[in-house]
Coordinates of C-alpha atoms and ligand atoms in Angstrom, one line a residue:
X1 CA -30.5 -2.6 7.3
X2 CA -30.4 1.1 8.2
X3 CA -30.4 3.7 5.5
X4 CA -26.8 4.6 6.2
X5 CA -25.7 1.0 6.2
X6 CA -27.4 0.6 2.9
X7 CA -25.7 3.7 1.5
X8 CA -22.3 2.6 2.6
X9 CA -22.7 -0.9 1.3
X10 CA -23.7 0.5 -2.1
X11 CA -20.7 2.8 -2.1
X12 CA -18.3 0.1 -1.0
X13 CA -19.6 -2.2 -3.8
X14 CA -18.9 0.5 -6.4
X15 CA -15.4 1.1 -5.0
X16 CA -14.8 -2.7 -4.9
X17 CA -15.9 -2.9 -8.6
X18 CA -13.4 -0.1 -9.5
X19 CA -10.6 -1.9 -7.7
X20 CA -11.4 -5.2 -9.3
X21 CA -11.5 -3.6 -12.8
X22 CA -8.3 -1.7 -12.2
X23 CA -6.6 -5.0 -11.0
X24 CA -7.8 -6.8 -14.1
X25 CA -6.6 -4.1 -16.4
X26 CA -3.2 -4.2 -14.8
X27 CA -3.0 -8.0 -14.8
X28 CA -2.8 -8.0 -11.0
X29 CA -4.7 -10.1 -8.4
X30 CA -7.4 -8.4 -6.4
X31 CA -5.7 -9.7 -3.2
X32 CA -2.6 -7.6 -4.0
X33 CA -4.5 -4.4 -3.2
X34 CA -5.8 -3.5 0.3
X35 CA -8.6 -1.0 0.6
X36 CA -8.2 1.5 3.5
X37 CA -11.3 3.6 4.2
X38 CA -10.5 7.1 5.3
X39 CA -13.1 7.9 7.9
X40 CA -11.9 11.4 8.8
X41 CA -14.8 13.8 9.8
X42 CA -17.3 10.9 9.9
X43 CA -18.6 9.5 13.2
X44 CA -17.7 6.3 15.1
X45 CA -21.1 4.9 14.1
X46 CA -19.9 4.9 10.4
X47 CA -16.7 3.1 11.4
X48 CA -18.8 0.5 13.2
X49 CA -21.0 0.0 10.0
X50 CA -17.9 -0.3 7.9
X51 CA -16.5 -3.0 10.2
X52 CA -19.9 -4.9 9.9
X53 CA -19.5 -4.6 6.1
X54 CA -16.2 -6.3 6.3
X55 CA -13.7 -3.4 6.2
X56 CA -10.6 -4.1 8.2
X57 CA -8.5 -1.0 7.6
X58 CA -9.5 2.6 8.4
X59 CA -7.5 5.8 8.3
X60 CA -7.6 9.2 10.0
X61 CA -5.7 12.4 9.6
X62 CA -6.3 14.5 12.7
X63 CA -5.7 13.2 16.2
X64 CA -8.4 15.4 17.8
X65 CA -11.0 13.7 15.6
X66 CA -9.5 10.2 15.6
X67 CA -8.7 9.6 19.3
X68 CA -12.2 9.7 20.7
X69 CA -13.5 7.8 17.6
X70 CA -11.0 5.0 18.0
X71 CA -11.8 4.9 21.7
X72 CA -15.5 4.1 20.8
X73 CA -14.3 1.3 18.4
X74 CA -11.8 -0.7 20.5
X75 CA -14.0 -3.8 20.3
X76 CA -13.8 -3.9 16.4
X77 CA -11.2 -5.9 14.5
X78 CA -9.7 -2.9 12.8
X79 CA -6.3 -1.7 11.8
X80 CA -6.0 2.0 12.2
X81 CA -3.7 4.1 9.9
X82 CA -2.7 7.6 10.7
X83 CA -2.2 9.5 7.4
X84 CA -2.1 13.2 8.4
X85 CA 0.7 15.6 9.2
X86 CA 1.8 14.7 12.7
X87 CA 3.1 17.0 15.4
X88 CA 5.4 15.5 18.0
X89 CA 3.1 16.6 20.8
X90 CA 0.4 14.4 19.4
X91 CA 2.5 11.3 19.2
X92 CA 1.6 10.0 22.6
X93 CA -2.1 10.1 21.8
X94 CA -1.8 8.7 18.3
X95 CA 0.2 5.6 19.6
X96 CA -2.9 4.9 21.7
X97 CA -4.8 3.7 18.7
X98 CA -2.7 3.8 15.5
X99 CA -1.2 0.5 14.2
X100 CA 0.5 2.3 11.3
X101 CA 1.7 5.9 10.8
X102 CA 1.9 6.6 7.1
X103 CA 3.1 10.2 7.3
X104 CA 6.6 9.8 8.7
X105 CA 8.6 12.6 7.1
X106 CA 11.3 13.8 9.5
X107 CA 13.9 12.6 12.0
X108 CA 12.4 14.4 14.9
X109 CA 9.1 12.6 14.4
X110 CA 10.9 9.2 14.2
X111 CA 12.5 9.9 17.6
X112 CA 9.2 10.8 19.2
X113 CA 7.4 7.7 17.7
X114 CA 10.2 5.4 18.7
X115 CA 10.3 6.7 22.3
X116 CA 6.5 6.3 22.7
X117 CA 6.5 2.8 21.1
X118 CA 9.2 1.7 23.5
X119 CA 7.3 3.2 26.4
X120 CA 4.2 1.2 25.4
X121 CA 6.3 -1.9 24.7
X122 CA 4.8 -2.2 21.3
X123 CA 5.8 -2.1 17.6
X124 CA 4.5 0.6 15.3
X125 CA 4.4 0.2 11.5
X126 CA 5.8 3.3 9.6
X127 CA 5.6 4.5 6.1
X128 CA 7.8 7.3 4.8
X129 CA 5.6 9.9 3.2
X130 CA 7.1 11.0 0.0
X131 CA 6.6 14.5 -1.4
X132 CA 6.9 14.4 -5.2
X133 CA 6.5 18.2 -5.3
X134 CA 9.4 18.9 -2.9
X135 CA 12.3 21.0 -4.0
X136 CA 15.6 19.2 -4.0
X137 CA 16.5 18.4 -0.4
X138 CA 13.2 19.9 0.7
X139 CA 9.8 19.0 2.0
X140 CA 6.4 19.0 0.4
X141 CA 3.6 21.5 0.9
X142 CA 1.4 18.9 2.6
X143 CA 4.2 17.1 4.4
X144 CA 6.5 14.4 3.1
X145 CA 10.1 14.1 2.5
X146 CA 11.6 14.7 -1.0
X147 CA 12.8 11.6 -3.0
X148 CA 16.4 12.2 -2.1
X149 CA 15.6 12.0 1.6
X150 CA 14.0 8.6 1.6
X151 CA 17.0 6.4 2.0
X152 CA 18.4 8.2 5.0
X153 CA 15.1 8.5 6.8
X154 CA 14.2 4.9 6.0
X155 CA 17.5 3.8 7.6
X156 CA 16.7 5.8 10.7
X157 CA 13.2 4.3 11.0
X158 CA 14.6 0.8 10.4
X159 CA 17.1 1.2 13.2
X160 CA 14.7 2.9 15.6
X161 CA 13.6 0.7 18.5
X162 CA 9.9 -0.1 18.5
X163 CA 9.4 1.0 14.8
X164 CA 9.0 -1.2 11.7
X165 CA 9.8 0.2 8.3
X166 CA 6.8 -0.9 6.2
X167 CA 7.2 1.1 3.0
X168 CA 6.2 4.4 1.3
X169 CA 3.2 6.6 1.0
X170 CA 2.3 9.5 -1.2
X171 CA -0.5 11.9 -2.1
X172 CA -0.6 12.9 -5.8
X173 CA 0.9 16.4 -5.9
X174 CA -1.1 19.4 -7.0
X175 CA 1.9 21.4 -8.0
X176 CA 5.3 20.7 -9.6
X177 CA 6.2 18.4 -12.4
X178 CA 3.6 15.7 -11.5
X179 CA 0.6 18.0 -11.1
X180 CA -2.2 16.4 -13.1
X181 CA -0.1 13.4 -13.9
X182 CA -1.2 11.0 -11.2
X183 CA -0.1 7.8 -12.9
X184 CA 3.4 9.2 -13.6
X185 CA 3.6 10.3 -9.9
X186 CA 2.6 6.8 -8.7
X187 CA 5.0 5.1 -11.1
X188 CA 7.8 7.3 -9.6
X189 CA 6.7 6.2 -6.1
X190 CA 7.0 2.6 -7.3
X191 CA 10.5 3.2 -8.6
X192 CA 11.4 4.7 -5.2
X193 CA 9.9 1.7 -3.5
X194 CA 12.0 -0.7 -5.6
X195 CA 15.1 1.3 -4.6
X196 CA 14.2 1.2 -0.9
X197 CA 13.5 -2.5 -1.0
X198 CA 17.0 -3.2 -2.2
X199 CA 18.2 -2.4 1.4
X200 CA 14.9 -3.0 3.2
X201 CA 13.2 -6.0 1.4
X202 CA 10.3 -6.1 4.0
X203 CA 9.3 -2.5 3.4
X204 CA 7.0 -3.5 0.6
X205 CA 3.9 -1.4 1.3
X206 CA 3.1 1.2 -1.4
X207 CA 0.2 3.4 -0.2
X208 CA -1.1 5.6 -3.1
X209 CA -4.4 6.6 -4.7
X210 CA -7.6 8.1 -3.3
X211 CA -11.2 8.3 -4.5
X212 CA -10.3 10.2 -7.7
X213 CA -7.2 8.4 -8.7
X214 CA -7.3 4.8 -7.3
X215 CA -7.2 3.3 -10.8
X216 CA -3.9 5.1 -11.6
X217 CA -2.4 3.9 -8.3
X218 CA -3.4 0.3 -8.9
X219 CA -2.1 0.5 -12.4
X220 CA 1.3 1.7 -11.1
X221 CA 1.5 -1.1 -8.5
X222 CA 0.1 0.3 -5.2
X223 CA -0.5 -2.2 -2.5
X224 CA -2.8 0.0 -0.5
X225 CA -5.4 2.6 -1.7
X226 CA -6.9 5.2 0.7
X227 CA -10.5 6.0 -0.1
X228 CA -12.7 8.5 1.7
X229 CA -15.2 10.4 -0.3
X230 CA -16.2 7.5 -2.6
X231 CA -17.2 5.4 0.3
X232 CA -18.5 7.9 2.9
X233 CA -19.6 10.9 0.8
X234 CA -18.3 14.4 0.3
X235 CA -16.9 15.8 3.5
X236 CA -18.3 19.1 5.0
X237 CA -15.6 21.6 5.9
X238 CA -12.2 20.5 7.3
X239 CA -10.5 17.3 6.3
Ligands
PLP1 C1 -8.5 12.5 3.0 C2 -7.4 11.6 2.6 C3 -7.6 10.6 1.7 C4 -8.9 10.2 1.1 O1 -9.3 11.2 0.1 P1 -10.6 11.0 -0.7 O2 -10.4 12.0 -1.8 O3 -11.7 11.5 0.2 O4 -10.7 9.6 -1.1 C5 -6.4 9.8 1.4 N1 -5.2 10.1 1.9 C6 -5.0 11.1 2.7 C7 -3.6 11.4 3.2 C8 -6.1 11.9 3.1 O5 -5.9 13.0 3.9

Protein backbone atom coordinates (compact mmCIF):
# COMPACT_ATOMS: atom_id res chain seq x y z
CA UNK A 1 0.00 0.00 0.00
CA UNK A 2 1.34 3.48 -0.87
CA UNK A 3 1.75 6.06 1.89
CA UNK A 4 -1.16 8.07 0.54
CA UNK A 5 -3.43 5.03 0.38
CA UNK A 6 -2.45 4.16 3.94
CA UNK A 7 -3.21 7.72 5.07
CA UNK A 8 -6.59 7.87 3.33
CA UNK A 9 -7.55 4.42 4.65
CA UNK A 10 -6.74 5.56 8.19
CA UNK A 11 -8.71 8.79 7.81
CA UNK A 12 -11.66 6.93 6.28
CA UNK A 13 -11.66 4.48 9.18
CA UNK A 14 -11.87 7.38 11.66
CA UNK A 15 -14.71 9.04 9.75
CA UNK A 16 -16.49 5.69 9.52
CA UNK A 17 -16.15 5.28 13.30
CA UNK A 18 -17.65 8.74 13.81
CA UNK A 19 -20.61 7.94 11.55
CA UNK A 20 -21.19 4.59 13.27
CA UNK A 21 -21.10 6.26 16.72
CA UNK A 22 -23.41 9.08 15.59
CA UNK A 23 -25.88 6.57 14.14
CA UNK A 24 -25.81 4.51 17.33
CA UNK A 25 -26.37 7.61 19.47
CA UNK A 26 -29.33 8.60 17.30
CA UNK A 27 -30.81 5.09 17.19
CA UNK A 28 -30.33 4.98 13.43
CA UNK A 29 -28.97 2.22 11.21
CA UNK A 30 -25.57 2.83 9.64
CA UNK A 31 -27.07 2.10 6.20
CA UNK A 32 -29.32 5.15 6.54
CA UNK A 33 -26.34 7.46 6.07
CA UNK A 34 -24.28 7.70 2.88
CA UNK A 35 -20.78 9.12 3.03
CA UNK A 36 -19.89 11.46 0.17
CA UNK A 37 -16.20 12.35 0.06
CA UNK A 38 -15.58 15.91 -1.12
CA UNK A 39 -12.48 15.66 -3.28
CA UNK A 40 -12.22 19.33 -4.32
CA UNK A 41 -8.63 20.59 -4.77
CA UNK A 42 -7.29 17.00 -4.51
CA UNK A 43 -6.01 15.10 -7.58
CA UNK A 44 -7.63 12.34 -9.61
CA UNK A 45 -5.09 9.94 -8.10
CA UNK A 46 -6.77 10.44 -4.70
CA UNK A 47 -10.20 9.81 -6.23
CA UNK A 48 -8.83 6.55 -7.63
CA UNK A 49 -7.49 5.51 -4.21
CA UNK A 50 -10.82 6.35 -2.57
CA UNK A 51 -12.58 4.18 -5.13
CA UNK A 52 -10.18 1.31 -4.34
CA UNK A 53 -11.01 1.81 -0.66
CA UNK A 54 -14.70 1.32 -1.36
CA UNK A 55 -15.98 4.90 -1.65
CA UNK A 56 -18.82 5.17 -4.17
CA UNK A 57 -19.83 8.87 -3.84
CA UNK A 58 -17.57 11.86 -4.43
CA UNK A 59 -18.35 15.59 -4.62
CA UNK A 60 -16.77 18.61 -6.26
CA UNK A 61 -17.59 22.32 -6.10
CA UNK A 62 -15.77 23.92 -9.05
CA UNK A 63 -16.23 22.79 -12.62
CA UNK A 64 -12.75 23.89 -13.73
CA UNK A 65 -11.24 21.51 -11.17
CA UNK A 66 -13.84 18.76 -11.45
CA UNK A 67 -14.20 18.29 -15.21
CA UNK A 68 -10.63 17.13 -15.98
CA UNK A 69 -10.56 15.07 -12.78
CA UNK A 70 -13.78 13.26 -13.62
CA UNK A 71 -12.48 12.66 -17.15
CA UNK A 72 -9.53 10.74 -15.66
CA UNK A 73 -11.90 8.62 -13.57
CA UNK A 74 -14.57 7.49 -16.03
CA UNK A 75 -13.58 3.84 -15.48
CA UNK A 76 -14.45 4.02 -11.76
CA UNK A 77 -17.86 3.02 -10.32
CA UNK A 78 -18.47 6.46 -8.78
CA UNK A 79 -21.45 8.73 -8.38
CA UNK A 80 -20.39 12.37 -8.81
CA UNK A 81 -22.16 15.11 -6.87
CA UNK A 82 -21.78 18.79 -7.75
CA UNK A 83 -22.06 20.88 -4.55
CA UNK A 84 -20.80 24.35 -5.54
CA UNK A 85 -22.46 27.52 -6.74
CA UNK A 86 -23.21 26.82 -10.37
CA UNK A 87 -23.27 29.40 -13.17
CA UNK A 88 -25.48 28.57 -16.12
CA UNK A 89 -22.53 28.77 -18.53
CA UNK A 90 -20.95 25.80 -16.71
CA UNK A 91 -24.03 23.59 -16.90
CA UNK A 92 -23.05 21.95 -20.16
CA UNK A 93 -19.70 20.84 -18.75
CA UNK A 94 -21.09 19.76 -15.36
CA UNK A 95 -23.69 17.51 -17.00
CA UNK A 96 -20.77 15.70 -18.63
CA UNK A 97 -19.90 14.01 -15.33
CA UNK A 98 -22.31 14.93 -12.50
CA UNK A 99 -25.01 12.45 -11.53
CA UNK A 100 -26.49 14.79 -8.93
CA UNK A 101 -26.42 18.59 -8.60
CA UNK A 102 -26.94 19.47 -4.93
CA UNK A 103 -26.81 23.24 -5.35
CA UNK A 104 -29.99 24.02 -7.29
CA UNK A 105 -31.15 27.40 -6.01
CA UNK A 106 -32.86 29.38 -8.76
CA UNK A 107 -35.29 28.99 -11.64
CA UNK A 108 -32.83 30.05 -14.32
CA UNK A 109 -30.46 27.27 -13.28
CA UNK A 110 -33.28 24.72 -13.39
CA UNK A 111 -34.03 25.76 -16.97
CA UNK A 112 -30.40 25.37 -18.03
CA UNK A 113 -30.03 21.98 -16.29
CA UNK A 114 -33.22 20.67 -17.83
CA UNK A 115 -32.29 21.79 -21.33
CA UNK A 116 -28.88 20.11 -21.10
CA UNK A 117 -30.27 16.90 -19.54
CA UNK A 118 -32.78 16.64 -22.39
CA UNK A 119 -30.06 17.32 -24.98
CA UNK A 120 -28.02 14.47 -23.50
CA UNK A 121 -31.08 12.25 -23.17
CA UNK A 122 -30.33 11.62 -19.51
CA UNK A 123 -31.83 12.19 -16.09
CA UNK A 124 -30.13 14.41 -13.52
CA UNK A 125 -30.74 14.18 -9.77
CA UNK A 126 -31.33 17.58 -8.16
CA UNK A 127 -31.26 18.78 -4.57
CA UNK A 128 -32.57 22.20 -3.65
CA UNK A 129 -29.87 24.04 -1.71
CA UNK A 130 -31.46 25.73 1.27
CA UNK A 131 -29.95 28.89 2.76
CA UNK A 132 -30.90 29.04 6.43
CA UNK A 133 -29.28 32.47 6.66
CA UNK A 134 -31.33 33.99 3.84
CA UNK A 135 -33.46 37.04 4.45
CA UNK A 136 -37.13 36.43 3.92
CA UNK A 137 -37.70 35.78 0.23
CA UNK A 138 -33.98 36.13 -0.35
CA UNK A 139 -30.93 34.03 -1.04
CA UNK A 140 -27.98 32.96 1.08
CA UNK A 141 -24.46 34.39 1.06
CA UNK A 142 -23.06 31.13 -0.29
CA UNK A 143 -25.96 30.29 -2.57
CA UNK A 144 -29.19 28.58 -1.69
CA UNK A 145 -32.80 29.56 -1.63
CA UNK A 146 -34.53 30.69 1.57
CA UNK A 147 -36.96 28.26 3.25
CA UNK A 148 -39.99 30.06 1.81
CA UNK A 149 -38.74 29.45 -1.73
CA UNK A 150 -38.35 25.66 -1.49
CA UNK A 151 -41.87 24.58 -2.40
CA UNK A 152 -42.06 26.65 -5.57
CA UNK A 153 -38.56 25.76 -6.78
CA UNK A 154 -39.15 22.10 -5.92
CA UNK A 155 -42.28 22.09 -8.02
CA UNK A 156 -40.40 23.61 -10.95
CA UNK A 157 -37.64 20.97 -10.69
CA UNK A 158 -40.19 18.16 -10.37
CA UNK A 159 -41.93 19.30 -13.54
CA UNK A 160 -38.77 19.95 -15.55
CA UNK A 161 -37.99 17.42 -18.22
CA UNK A 162 -34.80 15.44 -17.57
CA UNK A 163 -34.62 16.40 -13.89
CA UNK A 164 -35.48 14.36 -10.81
CA UNK A 165 -36.22 16.09 -7.50
CA UNK A 166 -34.17 14.13 -4.95
CA UNK A 167 -34.38 16.32 -1.83
CA UNK A 168 -32.65 19.11 0.06
CA UNK A 169 -29.10 20.18 0.88
CA UNK A 170 -27.70 22.78 3.24
CA UNK A 171 -24.42 24.11 4.61
CA UNK A 172 -24.57 25.15 8.27
CA UNK A 173 -24.78 28.96 8.16
CA UNK A 174 -22.02 31.17 9.59
CA UNK A 175 -24.37 34.11 10.09
CA UNK A 176 -27.98 34.65 11.11
CA UNK A 177 -30.05 32.88 13.77
CA UNK A 178 -28.44 29.48 13.18
CA UNK A 179 -24.80 30.62 13.39
CA UNK A 180 -22.98 28.23 15.74
CA UNK A 181 -26.15 26.12 16.15
CA UNK A 182 -25.49 23.36 13.65
CA UNK A 183 -27.85 20.82 15.12
CA UNK A 184 -30.74 23.30 15.21
CA UNK A 185 -29.97 24.25 11.61
CA UNK A 186 -30.02 20.60 10.49
CA UNK A 187 -33.23 19.93 12.43
CA UNK A 188 -34.80 22.86 10.60
CA UNK A 189 -33.66 21.32 7.30
CA UNK A 190 -35.30 18.02 8.35
CA UNK A 191 -38.59 19.83 9.04
CA UNK A 192 -38.38 21.47 5.62
CA UNK A 193 -37.70 18.04 4.10
CA UNK A 194 -40.75 16.59 5.82
CA UNK A 195 -42.85 19.41 4.38
CA UNK A 196 -41.44 18.91 0.87
CA UNK A 197 -42.06 15.16 1.01
CA UNK A 198 -45.78 15.75 1.55
CA UNK A 199 -46.02 16.79 -2.09
CA UNK A 200 -42.89 14.95 -3.35
CA UNK A 201 -42.56 11.68 -1.41
CA UNK A 202 -39.57 10.47 -3.43
CA UNK A 203 -37.51 13.58 -2.63
CA UNK A 204 -36.09 11.97 0.49
CA UNK A 205 -32.40 12.88 0.35
CA UNK A 206 -31.22 15.20 3.11
CA UNK A 207 -27.63 16.28 2.52
CA UNK A 208 -26.11 18.00 5.54
CA UNK A 209 -23.00 17.86 7.67
CA UNK A 210 -19.32 18.21 6.84
CA UNK A 211 -16.08 17.26 8.63
CA UNK A 212 -16.77 19.48 11.63
CA UNK A 213 -20.47 18.80 12.12
CA UNK A 214 -21.34 15.38 10.70
CA UNK A 215 -22.49 14.14 14.15
CA UNK A 216 -25.07 16.94 14.41
CA UNK A 217 -26.29 16.16 10.90
CA UNK A 218 -26.67 12.43 11.61
CA UNK A 219 -28.46 13.24 14.88
CA UNK A 220 -30.90 15.48 13.00
CA UNK A 221 -31.63 12.79 10.39
CA UNK A 222 -29.36 13.53 7.42
CA UNK A 223 -29.22 10.78 4.79
CA UNK A 224 -25.98 12.07 3.22
CA UNK A 225 -22.92 13.68 4.82
CA UNK A 226 -20.29 15.49 2.73
CA UNK A 227 -16.82 15.09 4.19
CA UNK A 228 -13.65 16.60 2.74
CA UNK A 229 -10.95 17.64 5.20
CA UNK A 230 -11.40 14.73 7.62
CA UNK A 231 -10.67 12.26 4.82
CA UNK A 232 -8.21 14.07 2.54
CA UNK A 233 -6.53 16.59 4.84
CA UNK A 234 -6.65 20.35 5.18
CA UNK A 235 -6.95 22.04 1.78
CA UNK A 236 -4.36 24.55 0.63
CA UNK A 237 -5.85 27.79 -0.73
CA UNK A 238 -9.12 27.87 -2.63
CA UNK A 239 -11.92 25.49 -1.99
C1 LIG B 1 -15.95 21.71 0.88
C2 LIG B 1 -17.36 21.33 1.09
C3 LIG B 1 -17.71 20.30 1.98
C4 LIG B 1 -16.68 19.54 2.81
O1 LIG B 1 -16.16 20.36 3.82
P1 LIG B 1 -15.07 19.81 4.86
O2 LIG B 1 -15.13 20.79 5.96
O3 LIG B 1 -13.76 19.80 4.14
O4 LIG B 1 -15.50 18.46 5.27
C5 LIG B 1 -19.04 19.96 2.10
N1 LIG B 1 -20.00 20.62 1.40
C6 LIG B 1 -19.71 21.62 0.56
C7 LIG B 1 -20.82 22.30 -0.17
C8 LIG B 1 -18.39 22.01 0.37
O5 LIG B 1 -18.11 23.02 -0.46
